[in-house]
PDB file of C-alpha atoms and ligand atoms in Angstrom:
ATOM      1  CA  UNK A  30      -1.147 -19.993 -13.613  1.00 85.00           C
ATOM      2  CA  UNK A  31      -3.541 -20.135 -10.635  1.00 91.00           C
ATOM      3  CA  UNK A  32      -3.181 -17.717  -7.441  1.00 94.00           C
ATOM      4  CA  UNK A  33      -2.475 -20.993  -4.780  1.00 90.00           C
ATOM      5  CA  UNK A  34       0.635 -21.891  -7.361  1.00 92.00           C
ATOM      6  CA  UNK A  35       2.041 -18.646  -7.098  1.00 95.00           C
ATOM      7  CA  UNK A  36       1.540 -17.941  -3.121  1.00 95.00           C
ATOM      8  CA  UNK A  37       2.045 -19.745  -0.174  1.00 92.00           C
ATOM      9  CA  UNK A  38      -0.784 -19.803   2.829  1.00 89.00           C
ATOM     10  CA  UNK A  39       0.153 -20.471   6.304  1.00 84.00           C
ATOM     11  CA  UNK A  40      -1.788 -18.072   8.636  1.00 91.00           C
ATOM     12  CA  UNK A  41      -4.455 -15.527   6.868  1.00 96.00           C
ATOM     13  CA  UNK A  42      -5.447 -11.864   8.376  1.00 97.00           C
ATOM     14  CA  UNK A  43      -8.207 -11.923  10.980  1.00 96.00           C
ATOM     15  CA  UNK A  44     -12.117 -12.791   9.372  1.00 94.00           C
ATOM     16  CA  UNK A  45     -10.447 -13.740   5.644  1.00 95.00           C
ATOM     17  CA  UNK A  46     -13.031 -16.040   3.606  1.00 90.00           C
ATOM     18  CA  UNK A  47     -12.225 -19.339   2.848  1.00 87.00           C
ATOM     19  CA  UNK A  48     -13.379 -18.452  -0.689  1.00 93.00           C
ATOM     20  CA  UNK A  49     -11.402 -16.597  -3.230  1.00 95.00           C
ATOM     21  CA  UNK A  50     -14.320 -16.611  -5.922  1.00 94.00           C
ATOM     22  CA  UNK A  51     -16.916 -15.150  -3.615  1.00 93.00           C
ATOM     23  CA  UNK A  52     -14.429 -12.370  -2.570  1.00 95.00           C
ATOM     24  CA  UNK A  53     -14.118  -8.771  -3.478  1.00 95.00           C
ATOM     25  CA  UNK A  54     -10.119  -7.645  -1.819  1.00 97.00           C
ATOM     26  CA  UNK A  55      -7.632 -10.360  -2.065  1.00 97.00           C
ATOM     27  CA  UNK A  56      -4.716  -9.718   0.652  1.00 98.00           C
ATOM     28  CA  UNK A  57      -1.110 -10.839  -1.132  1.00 98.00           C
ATOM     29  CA  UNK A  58       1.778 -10.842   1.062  1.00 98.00           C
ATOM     30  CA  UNK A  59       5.166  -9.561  -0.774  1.00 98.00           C
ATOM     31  CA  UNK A  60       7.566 -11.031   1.358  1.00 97.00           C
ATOM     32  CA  UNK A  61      10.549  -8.490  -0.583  1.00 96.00           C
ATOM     33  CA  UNK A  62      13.219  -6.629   1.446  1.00 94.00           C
ATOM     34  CA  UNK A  63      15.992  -6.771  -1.410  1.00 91.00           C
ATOM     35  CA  UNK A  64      16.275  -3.112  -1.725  1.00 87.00           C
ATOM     36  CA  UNK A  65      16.032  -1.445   1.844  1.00 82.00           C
ATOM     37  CA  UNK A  66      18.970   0.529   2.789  1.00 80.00           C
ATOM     38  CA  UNK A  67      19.181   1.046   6.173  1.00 84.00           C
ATOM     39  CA  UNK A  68      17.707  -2.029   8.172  1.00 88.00           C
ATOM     40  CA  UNK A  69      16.122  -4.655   6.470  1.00 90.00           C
ATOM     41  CA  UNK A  70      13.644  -6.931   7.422  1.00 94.00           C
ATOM     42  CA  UNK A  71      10.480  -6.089   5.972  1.00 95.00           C
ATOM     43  CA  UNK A  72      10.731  -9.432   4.156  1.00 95.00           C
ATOM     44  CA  UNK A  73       8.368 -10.434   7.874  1.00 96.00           C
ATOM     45  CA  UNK A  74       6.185  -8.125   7.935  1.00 98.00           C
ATOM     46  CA  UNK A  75       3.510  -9.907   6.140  1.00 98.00           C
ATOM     47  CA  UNK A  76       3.085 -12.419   8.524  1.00 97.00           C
ATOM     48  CA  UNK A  77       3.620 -10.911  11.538  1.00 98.00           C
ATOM     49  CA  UNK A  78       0.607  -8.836  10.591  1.00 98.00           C
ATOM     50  CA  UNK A  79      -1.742 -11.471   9.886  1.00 98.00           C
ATOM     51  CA  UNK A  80      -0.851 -12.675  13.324  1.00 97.00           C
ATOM     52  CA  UNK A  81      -1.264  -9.810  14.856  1.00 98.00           C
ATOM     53  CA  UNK A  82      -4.334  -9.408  13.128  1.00 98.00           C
ATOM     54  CA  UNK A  83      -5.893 -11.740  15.869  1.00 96.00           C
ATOM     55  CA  UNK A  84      -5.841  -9.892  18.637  1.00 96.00           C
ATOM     56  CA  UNK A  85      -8.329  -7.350  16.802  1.00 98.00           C
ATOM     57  CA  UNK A  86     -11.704  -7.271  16.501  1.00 98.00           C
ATOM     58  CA  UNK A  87     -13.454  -7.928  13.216  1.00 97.00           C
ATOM     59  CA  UNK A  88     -15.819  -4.634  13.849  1.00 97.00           C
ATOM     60  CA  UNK A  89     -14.382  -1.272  13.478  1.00 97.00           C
ATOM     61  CA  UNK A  90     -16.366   1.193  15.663  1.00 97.00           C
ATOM     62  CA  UNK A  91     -14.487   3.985  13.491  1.00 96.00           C
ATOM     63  CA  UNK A  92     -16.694   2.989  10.060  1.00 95.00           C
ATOM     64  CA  UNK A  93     -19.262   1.139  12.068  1.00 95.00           C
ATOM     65  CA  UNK A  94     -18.765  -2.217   9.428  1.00 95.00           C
ATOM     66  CA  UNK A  95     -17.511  -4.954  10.383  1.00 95.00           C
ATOM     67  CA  UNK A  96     -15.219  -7.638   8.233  1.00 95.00           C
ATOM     68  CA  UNK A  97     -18.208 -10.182   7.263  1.00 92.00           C
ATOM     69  CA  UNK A  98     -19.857  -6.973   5.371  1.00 91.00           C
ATOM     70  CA  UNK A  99     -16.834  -7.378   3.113  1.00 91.00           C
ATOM     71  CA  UNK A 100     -15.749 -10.420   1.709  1.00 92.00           C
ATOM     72  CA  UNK A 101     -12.255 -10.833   1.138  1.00 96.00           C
ATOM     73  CA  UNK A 102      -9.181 -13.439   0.901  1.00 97.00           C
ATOM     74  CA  UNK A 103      -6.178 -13.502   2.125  1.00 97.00           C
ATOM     75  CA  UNK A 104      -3.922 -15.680  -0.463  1.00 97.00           C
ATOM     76  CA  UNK A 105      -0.837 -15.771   1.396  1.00 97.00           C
ATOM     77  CA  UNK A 106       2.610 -15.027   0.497  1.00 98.00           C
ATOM     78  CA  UNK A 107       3.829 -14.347  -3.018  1.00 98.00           C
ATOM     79  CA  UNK A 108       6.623 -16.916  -3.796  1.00 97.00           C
ATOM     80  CA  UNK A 109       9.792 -14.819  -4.962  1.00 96.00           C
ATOM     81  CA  UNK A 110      12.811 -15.393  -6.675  1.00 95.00           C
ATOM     82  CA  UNK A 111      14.986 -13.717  -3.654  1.00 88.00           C
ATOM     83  CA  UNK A 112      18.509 -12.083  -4.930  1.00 89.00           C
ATOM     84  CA  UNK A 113      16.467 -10.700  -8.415  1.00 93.00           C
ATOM     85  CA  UNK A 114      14.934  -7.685  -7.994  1.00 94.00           C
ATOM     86  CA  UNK A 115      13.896  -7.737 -12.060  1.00 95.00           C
ATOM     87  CA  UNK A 116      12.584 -11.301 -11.290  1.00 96.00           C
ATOM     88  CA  UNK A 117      10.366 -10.453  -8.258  1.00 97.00           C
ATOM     89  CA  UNK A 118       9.307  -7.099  -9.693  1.00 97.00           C
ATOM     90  CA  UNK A 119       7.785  -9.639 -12.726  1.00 98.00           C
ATOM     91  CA  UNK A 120       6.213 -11.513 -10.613  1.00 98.00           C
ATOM     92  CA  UNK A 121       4.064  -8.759  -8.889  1.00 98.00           C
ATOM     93  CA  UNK A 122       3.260  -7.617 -12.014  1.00 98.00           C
ATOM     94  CA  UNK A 123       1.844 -11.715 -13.235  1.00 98.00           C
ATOM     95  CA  UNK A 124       0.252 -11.759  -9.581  1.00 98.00           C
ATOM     96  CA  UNK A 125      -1.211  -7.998 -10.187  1.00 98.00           C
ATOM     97  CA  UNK A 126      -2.560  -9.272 -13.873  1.00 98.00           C
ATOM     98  CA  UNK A 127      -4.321 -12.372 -12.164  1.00 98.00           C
ATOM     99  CA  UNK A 128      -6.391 -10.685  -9.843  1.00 98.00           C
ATOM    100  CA  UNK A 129      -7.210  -8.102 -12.238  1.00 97.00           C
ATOM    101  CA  UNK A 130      -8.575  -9.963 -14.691  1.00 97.00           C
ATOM    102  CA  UNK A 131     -10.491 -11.978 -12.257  1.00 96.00           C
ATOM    103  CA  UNK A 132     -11.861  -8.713 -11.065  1.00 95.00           C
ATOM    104  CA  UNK A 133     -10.515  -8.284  -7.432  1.00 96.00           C
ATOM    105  CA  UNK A 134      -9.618  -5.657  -5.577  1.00 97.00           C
ATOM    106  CA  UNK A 135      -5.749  -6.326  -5.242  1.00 98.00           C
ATOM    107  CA  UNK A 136      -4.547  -5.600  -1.170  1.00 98.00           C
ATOM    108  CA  UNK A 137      -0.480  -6.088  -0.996  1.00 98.00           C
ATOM    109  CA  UNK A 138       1.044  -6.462   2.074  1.00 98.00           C
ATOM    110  CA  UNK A 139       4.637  -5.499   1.860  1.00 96.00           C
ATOM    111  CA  UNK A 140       7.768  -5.994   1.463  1.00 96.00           C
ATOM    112  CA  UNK A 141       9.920  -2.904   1.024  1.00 97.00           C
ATOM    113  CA  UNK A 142       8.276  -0.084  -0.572  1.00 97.00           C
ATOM    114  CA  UNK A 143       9.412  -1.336  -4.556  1.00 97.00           C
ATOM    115  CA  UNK A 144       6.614  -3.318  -4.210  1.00 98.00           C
ATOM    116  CA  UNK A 145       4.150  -0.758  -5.059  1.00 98.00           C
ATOM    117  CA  UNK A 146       5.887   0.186  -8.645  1.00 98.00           C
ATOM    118  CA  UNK A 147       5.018  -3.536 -10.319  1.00 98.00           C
ATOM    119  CA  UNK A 148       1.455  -2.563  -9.091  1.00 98.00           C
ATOM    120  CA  UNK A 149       0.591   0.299  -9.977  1.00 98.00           C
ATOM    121  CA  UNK A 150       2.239  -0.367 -13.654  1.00 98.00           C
ATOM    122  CA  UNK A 151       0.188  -3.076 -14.019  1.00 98.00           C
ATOM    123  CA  UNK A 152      -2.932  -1.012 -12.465  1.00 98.00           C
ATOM    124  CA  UNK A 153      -2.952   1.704 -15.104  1.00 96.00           C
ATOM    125  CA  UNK A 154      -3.102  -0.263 -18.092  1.00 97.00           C
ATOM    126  CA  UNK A 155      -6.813  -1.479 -16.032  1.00 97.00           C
ATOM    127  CA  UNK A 156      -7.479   2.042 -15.210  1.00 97.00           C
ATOM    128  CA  UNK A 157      -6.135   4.884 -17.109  1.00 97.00           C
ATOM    129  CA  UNK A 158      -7.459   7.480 -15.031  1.00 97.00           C
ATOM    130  CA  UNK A 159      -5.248   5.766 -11.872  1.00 98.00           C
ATOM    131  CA  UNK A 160      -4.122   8.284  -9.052  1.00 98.00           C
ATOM    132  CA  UNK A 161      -1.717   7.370  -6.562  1.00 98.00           C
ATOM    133  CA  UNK A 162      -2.120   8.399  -3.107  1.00 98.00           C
ATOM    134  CA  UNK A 163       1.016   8.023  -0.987  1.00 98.00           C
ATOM    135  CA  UNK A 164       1.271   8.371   2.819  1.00 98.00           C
ATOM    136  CA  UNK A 165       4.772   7.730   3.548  1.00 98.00           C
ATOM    137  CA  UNK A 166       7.663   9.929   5.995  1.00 98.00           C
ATOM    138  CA  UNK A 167       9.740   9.579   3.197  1.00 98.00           C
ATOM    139  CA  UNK A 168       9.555  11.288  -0.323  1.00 98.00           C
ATOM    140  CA  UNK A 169      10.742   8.311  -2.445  1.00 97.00           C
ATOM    141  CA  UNK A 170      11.285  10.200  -5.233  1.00 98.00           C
ATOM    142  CA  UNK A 171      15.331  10.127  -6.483  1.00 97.00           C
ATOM    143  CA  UNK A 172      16.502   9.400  -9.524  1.00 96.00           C
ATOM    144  CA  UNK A 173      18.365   6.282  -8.658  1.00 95.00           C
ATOM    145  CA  UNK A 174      20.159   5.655  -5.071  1.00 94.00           C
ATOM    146  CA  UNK A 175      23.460   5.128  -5.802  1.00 92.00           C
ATOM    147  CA  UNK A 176      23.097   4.217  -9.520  1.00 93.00           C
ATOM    148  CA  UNK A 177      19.944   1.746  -9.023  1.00 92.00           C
ATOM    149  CA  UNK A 178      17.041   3.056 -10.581  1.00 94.00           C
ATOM    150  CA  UNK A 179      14.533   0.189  -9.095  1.00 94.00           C
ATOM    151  CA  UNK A 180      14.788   0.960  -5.050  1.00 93.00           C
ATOM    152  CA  UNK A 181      12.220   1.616  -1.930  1.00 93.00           C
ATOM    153  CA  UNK A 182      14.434   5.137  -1.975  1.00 94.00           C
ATOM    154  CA  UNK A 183      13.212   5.731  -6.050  1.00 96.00           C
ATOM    155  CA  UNK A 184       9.715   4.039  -6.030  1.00 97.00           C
ATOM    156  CA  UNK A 185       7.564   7.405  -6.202  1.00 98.00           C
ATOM    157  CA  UNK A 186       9.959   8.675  -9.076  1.00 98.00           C
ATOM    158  CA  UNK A 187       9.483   5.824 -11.149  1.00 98.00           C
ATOM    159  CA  UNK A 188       5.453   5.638 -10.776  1.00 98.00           C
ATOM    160  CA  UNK A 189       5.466   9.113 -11.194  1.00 98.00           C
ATOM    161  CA  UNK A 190       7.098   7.566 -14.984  1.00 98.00           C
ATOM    162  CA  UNK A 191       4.235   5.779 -15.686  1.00 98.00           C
ATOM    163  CA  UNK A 192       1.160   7.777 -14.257  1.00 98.00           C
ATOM    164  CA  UNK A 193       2.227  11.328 -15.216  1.00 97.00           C
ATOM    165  CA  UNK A 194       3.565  13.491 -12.339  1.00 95.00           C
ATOM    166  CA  UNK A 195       0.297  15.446 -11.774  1.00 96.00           C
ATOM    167  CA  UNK A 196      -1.507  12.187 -11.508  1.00 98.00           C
ATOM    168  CA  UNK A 197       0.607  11.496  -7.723  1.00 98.00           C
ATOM    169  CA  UNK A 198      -0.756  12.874  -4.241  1.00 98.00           C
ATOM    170  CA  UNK A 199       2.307  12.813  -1.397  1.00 98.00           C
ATOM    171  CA  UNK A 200       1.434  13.427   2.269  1.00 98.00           C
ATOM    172  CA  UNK A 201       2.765  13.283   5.305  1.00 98.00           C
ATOM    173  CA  UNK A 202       6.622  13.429   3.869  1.00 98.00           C
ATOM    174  CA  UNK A 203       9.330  14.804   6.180  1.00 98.00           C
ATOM    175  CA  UNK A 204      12.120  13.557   4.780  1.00 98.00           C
ATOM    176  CA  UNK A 205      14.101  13.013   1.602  1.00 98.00           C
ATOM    177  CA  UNK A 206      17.332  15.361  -0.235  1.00 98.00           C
ATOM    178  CA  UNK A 207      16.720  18.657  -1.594  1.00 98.00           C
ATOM    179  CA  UNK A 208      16.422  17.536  -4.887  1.00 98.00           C
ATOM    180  CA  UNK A 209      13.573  15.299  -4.056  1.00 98.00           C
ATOM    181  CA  UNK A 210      11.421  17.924  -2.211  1.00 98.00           C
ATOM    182  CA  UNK A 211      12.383  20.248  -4.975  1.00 98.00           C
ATOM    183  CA  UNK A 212      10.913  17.842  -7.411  1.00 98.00           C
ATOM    184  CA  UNK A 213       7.977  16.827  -5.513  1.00 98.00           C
ATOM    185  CA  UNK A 214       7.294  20.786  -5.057  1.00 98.00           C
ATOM    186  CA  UNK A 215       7.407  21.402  -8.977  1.00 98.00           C
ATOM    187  CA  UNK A 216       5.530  18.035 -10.088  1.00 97.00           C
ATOM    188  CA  UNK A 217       3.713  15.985  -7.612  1.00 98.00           C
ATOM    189  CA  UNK A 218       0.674  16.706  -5.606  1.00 98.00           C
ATOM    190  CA  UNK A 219       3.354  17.365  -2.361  1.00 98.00           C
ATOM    191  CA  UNK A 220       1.570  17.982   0.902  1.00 98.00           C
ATOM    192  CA  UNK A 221       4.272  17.391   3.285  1.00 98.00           C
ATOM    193  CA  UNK A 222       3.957  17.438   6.846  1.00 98.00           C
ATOM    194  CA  UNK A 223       0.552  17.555   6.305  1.00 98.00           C
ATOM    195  CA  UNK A 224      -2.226  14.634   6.100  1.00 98.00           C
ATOM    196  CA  UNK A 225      -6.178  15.046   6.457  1.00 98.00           C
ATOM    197  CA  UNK A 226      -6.384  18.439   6.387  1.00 98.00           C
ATOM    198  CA  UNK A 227      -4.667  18.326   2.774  1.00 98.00           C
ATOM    199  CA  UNK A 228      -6.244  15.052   1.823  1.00 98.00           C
ATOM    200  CA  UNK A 229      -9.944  16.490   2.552  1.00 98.00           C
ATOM    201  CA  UNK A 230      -9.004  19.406   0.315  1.00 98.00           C
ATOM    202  CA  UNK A 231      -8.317  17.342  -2.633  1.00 98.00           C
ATOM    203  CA  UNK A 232     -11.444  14.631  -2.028  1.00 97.00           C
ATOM    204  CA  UNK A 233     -13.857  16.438  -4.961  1.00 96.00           C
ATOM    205  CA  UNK A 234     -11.275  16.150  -7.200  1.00 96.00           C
ATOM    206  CA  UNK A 235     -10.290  12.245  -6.238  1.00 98.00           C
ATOM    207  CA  UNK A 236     -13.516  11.139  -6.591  1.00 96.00           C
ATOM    208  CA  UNK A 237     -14.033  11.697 -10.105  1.00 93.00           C
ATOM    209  CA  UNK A 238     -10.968   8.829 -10.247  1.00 97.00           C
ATOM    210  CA  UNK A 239      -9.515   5.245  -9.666  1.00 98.00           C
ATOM    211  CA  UNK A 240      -7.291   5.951  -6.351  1.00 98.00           C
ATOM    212  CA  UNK A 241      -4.471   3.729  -5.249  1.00 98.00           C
ATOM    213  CA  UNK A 242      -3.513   3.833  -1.804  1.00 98.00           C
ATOM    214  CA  UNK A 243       0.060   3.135  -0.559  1.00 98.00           C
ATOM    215  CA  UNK A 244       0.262   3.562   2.816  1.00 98.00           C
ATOM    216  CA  UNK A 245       3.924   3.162   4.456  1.00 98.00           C
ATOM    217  CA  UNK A 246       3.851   2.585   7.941  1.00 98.00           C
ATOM    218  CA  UNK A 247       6.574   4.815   8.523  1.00 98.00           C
ATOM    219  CA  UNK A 248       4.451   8.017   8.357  1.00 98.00           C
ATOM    220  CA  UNK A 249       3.447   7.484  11.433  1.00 98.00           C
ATOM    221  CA  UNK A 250       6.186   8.508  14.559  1.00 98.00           C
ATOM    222  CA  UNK A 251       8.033   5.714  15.423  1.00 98.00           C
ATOM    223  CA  UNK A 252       6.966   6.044  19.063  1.00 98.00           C
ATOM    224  CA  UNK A 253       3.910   4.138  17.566  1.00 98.00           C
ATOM    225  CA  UNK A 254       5.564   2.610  14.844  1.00 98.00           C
ATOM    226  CA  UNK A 255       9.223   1.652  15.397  1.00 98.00           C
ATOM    227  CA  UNK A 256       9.387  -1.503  13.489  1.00 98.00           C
ATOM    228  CA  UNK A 257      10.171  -0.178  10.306  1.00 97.00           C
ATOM    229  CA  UNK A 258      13.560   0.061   8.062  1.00 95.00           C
ATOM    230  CA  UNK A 259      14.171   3.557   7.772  1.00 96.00           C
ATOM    231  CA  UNK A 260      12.165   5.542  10.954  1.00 97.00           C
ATOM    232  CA  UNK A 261      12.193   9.464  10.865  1.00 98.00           C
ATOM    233  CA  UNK A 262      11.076  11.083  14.089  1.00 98.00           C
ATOM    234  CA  UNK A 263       8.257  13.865  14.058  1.00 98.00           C
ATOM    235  CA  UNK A 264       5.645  11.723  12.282  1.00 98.00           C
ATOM    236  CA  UNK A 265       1.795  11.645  12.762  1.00 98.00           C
ATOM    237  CA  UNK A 266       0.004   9.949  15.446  1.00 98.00           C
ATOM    238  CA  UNK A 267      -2.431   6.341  14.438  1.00 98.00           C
ATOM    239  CA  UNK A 268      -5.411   8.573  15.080  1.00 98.00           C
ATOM    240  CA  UNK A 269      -4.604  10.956  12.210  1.00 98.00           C
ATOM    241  CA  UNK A 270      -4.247   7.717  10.135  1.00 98.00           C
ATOM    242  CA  UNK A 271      -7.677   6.489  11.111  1.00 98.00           C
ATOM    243  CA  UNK A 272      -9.264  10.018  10.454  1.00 97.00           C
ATOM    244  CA  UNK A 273      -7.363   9.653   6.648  1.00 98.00           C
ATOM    245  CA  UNK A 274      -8.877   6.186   6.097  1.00 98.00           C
ATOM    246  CA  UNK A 275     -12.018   7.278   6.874  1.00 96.00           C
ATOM    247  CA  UNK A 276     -11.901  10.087   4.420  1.00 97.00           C
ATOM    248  CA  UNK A 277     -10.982   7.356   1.761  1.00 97.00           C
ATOM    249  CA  UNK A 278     -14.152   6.098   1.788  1.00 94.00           C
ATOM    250  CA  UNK A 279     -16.360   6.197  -0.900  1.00 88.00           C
ATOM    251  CA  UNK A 280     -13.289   6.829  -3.167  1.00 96.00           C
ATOM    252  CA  UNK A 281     -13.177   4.540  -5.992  1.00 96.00           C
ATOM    253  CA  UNK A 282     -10.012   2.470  -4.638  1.00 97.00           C
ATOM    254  CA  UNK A 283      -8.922  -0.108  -6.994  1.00 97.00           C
ATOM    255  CA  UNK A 284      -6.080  -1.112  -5.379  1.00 98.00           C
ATOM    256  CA  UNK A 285      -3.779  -0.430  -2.012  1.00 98.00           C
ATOM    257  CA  UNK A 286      -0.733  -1.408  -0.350  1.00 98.00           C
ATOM    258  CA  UNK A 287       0.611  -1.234   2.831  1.00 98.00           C
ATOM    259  CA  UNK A 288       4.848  -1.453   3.113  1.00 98.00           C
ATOM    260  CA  UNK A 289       7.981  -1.285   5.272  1.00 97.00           C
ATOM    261  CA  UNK A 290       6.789  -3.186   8.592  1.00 98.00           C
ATOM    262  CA  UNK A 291       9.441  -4.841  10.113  1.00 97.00           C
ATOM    263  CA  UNK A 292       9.356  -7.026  12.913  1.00 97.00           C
ATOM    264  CA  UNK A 293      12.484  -7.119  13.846  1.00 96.00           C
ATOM    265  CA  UNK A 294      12.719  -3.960  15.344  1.00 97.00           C
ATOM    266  CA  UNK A 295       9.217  -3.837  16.610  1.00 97.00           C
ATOM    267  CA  UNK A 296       9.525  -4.210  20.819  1.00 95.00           C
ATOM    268  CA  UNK A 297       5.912  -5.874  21.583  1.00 96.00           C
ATOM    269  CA  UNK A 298       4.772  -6.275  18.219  1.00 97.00           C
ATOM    270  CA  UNK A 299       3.212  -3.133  18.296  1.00 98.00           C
ATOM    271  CA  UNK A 300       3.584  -2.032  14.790  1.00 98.00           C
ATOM    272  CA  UNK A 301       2.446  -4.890  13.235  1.00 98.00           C
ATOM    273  CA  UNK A 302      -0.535  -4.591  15.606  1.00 98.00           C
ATOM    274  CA  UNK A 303      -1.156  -0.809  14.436  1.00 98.00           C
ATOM    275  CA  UNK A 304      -0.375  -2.279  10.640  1.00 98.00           C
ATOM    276  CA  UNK A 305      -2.927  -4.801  11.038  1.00 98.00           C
ATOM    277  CA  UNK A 306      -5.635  -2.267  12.298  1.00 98.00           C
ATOM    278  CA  UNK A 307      -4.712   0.213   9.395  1.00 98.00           C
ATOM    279  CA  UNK A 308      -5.298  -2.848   7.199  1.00 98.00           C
ATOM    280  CA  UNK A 309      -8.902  -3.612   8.873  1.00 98.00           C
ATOM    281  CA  UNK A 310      -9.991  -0.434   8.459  1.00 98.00           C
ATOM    282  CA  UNK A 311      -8.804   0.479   5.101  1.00 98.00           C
ATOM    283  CA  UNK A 312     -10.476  -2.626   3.625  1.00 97.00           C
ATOM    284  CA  UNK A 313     -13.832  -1.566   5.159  1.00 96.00           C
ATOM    285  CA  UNK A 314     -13.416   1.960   4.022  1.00 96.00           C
ATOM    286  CA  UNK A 315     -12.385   0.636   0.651  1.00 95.00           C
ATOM    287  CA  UNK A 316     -15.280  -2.060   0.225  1.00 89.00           C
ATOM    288  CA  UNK A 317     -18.076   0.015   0.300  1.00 65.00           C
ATOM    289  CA  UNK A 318     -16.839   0.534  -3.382  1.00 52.00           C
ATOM    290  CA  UNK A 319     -18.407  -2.659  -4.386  1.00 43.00           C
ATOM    291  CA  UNK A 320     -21.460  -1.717  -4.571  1.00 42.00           C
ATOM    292  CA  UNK A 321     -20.957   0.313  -7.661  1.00 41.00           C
ATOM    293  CA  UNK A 322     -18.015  -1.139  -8.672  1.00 43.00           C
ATOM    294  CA  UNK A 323     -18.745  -3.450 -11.954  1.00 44.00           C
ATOM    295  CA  UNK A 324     -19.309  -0.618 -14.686  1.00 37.00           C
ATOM    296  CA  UNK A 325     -15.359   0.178 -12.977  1.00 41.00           C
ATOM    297  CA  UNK A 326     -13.818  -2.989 -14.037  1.00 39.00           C
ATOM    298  CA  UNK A 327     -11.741  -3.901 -16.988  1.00 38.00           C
TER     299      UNK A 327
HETATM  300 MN1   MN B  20       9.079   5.616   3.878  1.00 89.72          MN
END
């Protein structure tokens, strides 16, 4: 099956090529909110990103690059079989596959955080040496929430299942039971309340690896960032997340996400404004990886 069968294009994210050959990132939409247990809604987010997208510019003075140094395509929204979480989880996974094999850099714009499991299974059969990076308020990491196994509340558990416990890097996290911190304490790389500081100490080691980056909007405070289903106060400020991105770069990134925006509860759009500035500058940092990327691939 081709990519413009599976997704549906209406808008795309400021500066996207009109070519999906030529392109390096693709940008997938993952319009999935089946799971989210407080508010949901992140089912929008997608979209109300791209369009926020517009009211950026296309050069980031952070990485001085700009968005016509990197080519990329934004292929819409992934067309889901809403009601069946097995079903849409299957169909990340047949998106994740296409772009893989035709050698793109796979950018998902979520969607609920469950997203991110379909991906990064599929990712580490591609790349067996696949960290995860997660920046997220939220430790993600039960067993099941109340006797599902496949939720945004279990995501981290379950790719901890398939890329080894050691092989997952948690910032930023300020909530979640005492079981879960526990656990992230005694098998995951767990950094929480803590972001670049603890990100620049592991760098030497991440660079010797393929990194994927999943980045939920809800580590930030929600004075910045209110449009999100589950907000927990005392997060970190959109500078902090700038100063992470920018110590992403030159990482071998094979693959990101960003989750949980949702516009519902976003007064003045201005979380899926910050969203679509995180997304700018992650897929400049993340580019520059093209350069040496080939011998990477496959
Ligand atoms: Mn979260």
């Amino acid at each position: 099956m081709k990519l413009q069968d599976m997704c549906r294009r209406i808008r795309s994210f400021l500066g996207s090529n009109d070519s999906y050959e030529s392109a390096g990132i693709v940008l997938i939409g993952i319009p999935m909110d089946i799971t989210s247990s407080f508010r949901p809604g992140s089912r929008q987010g997608p979209q109300a990103i791209r369009d926020a997208s517009e009211g950026l510019e296309e050069y980031s003075p952070y990485l001085d690059r700009e968005l016509n140094e990197c080519p990329f395509y934004d292929g819409g929204d992934l067309a889901l079989p809403f009601g069946n979480v097995e079903m849409c989880l299957q169909k990340i996974e047949e998106v994740t596959c296409l772009l893989l094999e035709d050698r793109k850099t796979p950018f998902f714009l979520g969607g609920e955080h469950l997203i991110s499991y379909p991906v990064v299974k599929t990712l580490c059969r591609y790349y067996p040496d696949l960290v995860v990076l997660q920046f997220d308020a939220h430790a993600d990491l039960r067993h099941d929430y109340l006797g599902e196994i496949y939720s945004h509340a279990t995501v981290l558990r379950r790719i901890c299942e398939v890329v080894g416990n050691n092989n997952v890097f948690q910032f930023g996290i300020r909530s979640g039971t005492k079981e879960e911190f526990s656990y992230g304490r005694s098998y995951t790389n767990f950094y929480p309340f803590e972001l670049s500081t603890a990100l620049d100490s592991c760098i030497p080691l991440l660079k010797e690896r393929s990194v994927y980056v999943t980045l939920d909007i809800d580590v930030i405070d929600p004075g910045y960032a209110p449009g999100t289903g589950t907000p927990e106060p005392g997060g970190a400020t959109p500078e902090e997340l700038f100063k992470v991105i920018a110590l992403l770069k030159g990482l071998q990134v094979v693959g990101c996400d960003l989750v949980e925006v949702a516009p519902t509860y976003d007064p003045g759009g201005i979380t899926s404004l910050l969203a679509a500035k995180l997304v700018r500058e992650e897929m400049l940092a993340f580019s520059s990886r093209f350069v040496s990327s080939e011998k990477h691939c496959l």
